[in-house]
Tab-separated table of C-alpha atoms in Angstrom:
chain	number	residue	atom	x	y	z
A	1	TYR	CA	123.353	165.590	112.620
A	2	ARG	CA	121.116	164.301	115.390
A	3	LYS	CA	121.022	160.653	116.371
A	4	GLY	CA	117.431	160.915	117.589
A	5	ILE	CA	115.553	159.755	120.617
A	6	TYR	CA	115.389	156.121	121.612
A	7	VAL	CA	111.974	155.125	122.905
A	8	GLU	CA	111.765	151.794	124.700
A	9	CYS	CA	108.749	149.619	123.982
A	10	ILE	CA	108.848	145.908	124.664
A	11	SER	CA	105.159	145.037	124.754
A	12	VAL	CA	104.553	144.675	121.036
A	13	SER	CA	103.041	141.968	118.892
A	14	CYS	CA	105.523	139.392	117.605
A	15	ALA	CA	103.299	138.356	114.686
A	16	GLY	CA	105.182	138.411	111.388
A	17	ARG	CA	108.570	139.093	112.968
A	18	PRO	CA	110.999	136.395	111.795
A	19	LEU	CA	113.773	137.406	114.223
A	20	ALA	CA	111.364	137.456	117.157
A	21	PRO	CA	108.560	134.967	116.571
A	22	ASP	CA	107.477	134.952	120.234
A	23	GLN	CA	107.737	137.148	123.315
A	24	ALA	CA	110.763	135.266	124.715
A	25	ALA	CA	112.688	135.699	121.456
A	26	ALA	CA	111.698	139.372	121.303
A	27	GLN	CA	112.922	139.926	124.866
A	28	LYS	CA	116.228	138.149	124.113
A	29	LEU	CA	116.759	140.226	120.966
A	30	TYR	CA	115.905	143.394	122.877
A	31	GLN	CA	118.436	142.590	125.622
A	32	GLU	CA	121.121	141.914	122.989
A	33	ARG	CA	120.424	145.193	121.192
A	34	LEU	CA	119.839	147.447	124.211
A	35	PRO	CA	123.508	148.499	124.558
A	36	LEU	CA	123.531	149.546	120.896
A	37	TYR	CA	120.307	151.514	121.272
A	38	THR	CA	121.444	153.352	124.393
A	39	THR	CA	124.881	154.115	122.953
A	40	ALA	CA	123.337	155.625	119.817
A	41	ALA	CA	120.705	157.663	121.685
A	42	GLU	CA	121.148	161.302	122.532
A	43	ALA	CA	118.222	161.055	124.937
A	44	ILE	CA	116.226	158.267	126.546
A	45	ALA	CA	112.615	158.814	127.599
A	46	GLU	CA	111.401	156.587	130.412
A	47	ASN	CA	107.861	155.333	129.859
A	48	ASN	CA	106.533	153.436	132.855
A	49	GLY	CA	103.202	155.191	133.174
A	50	THR	CA	100.255	156.308	131.130
A	51	LEU	CA	100.310	157.250	127.465
A	52	GLU	CA	100.201	160.906	128.434
A	53	GLU	CA	103.112	160.516	130.845
A	54	GLY	CA	105.134	158.699	128.186
A	55	LEU	CA	104.434	161.388	125.607
A	56	SER	CA	105.385	164.058	128.114
A	57	ALA	CA	108.713	162.275	128.765
A	58	VAL	CA	109.422	162.065	125.017
A	59	LEU	CA	108.594	165.743	124.500
A	60	HIS	CA	110.768	166.729	127.477
A	61	SER	CA	113.679	164.708	126.078
A	62	TYR	CA	113.203	166.233	122.624
A	63	GLU	CA	113.054	169.759	124.023
A	64	SER	CA	116.264	169.167	125.990
A	65	LEU	CA	117.999	168.305	122.688
A	66	LEU	CA	116.964	171.663	121.206
A	67	LYS	CA	118.603	173.708	123.971
């Protein structure tokens, strides 16, 4: 059983999200849940750059799980 890879993304639309109707609520919910996400993750891919850099980080994290 693999827990999976946690990918952090906090710049998303809040439209239609009853638990996070605006960016402030989404950020608060994210901060509350972050310890759960990181505890459950087998790998965390940092994504502070371009799309290509983020994808590369995810692939590197995934490949490290396969070793």
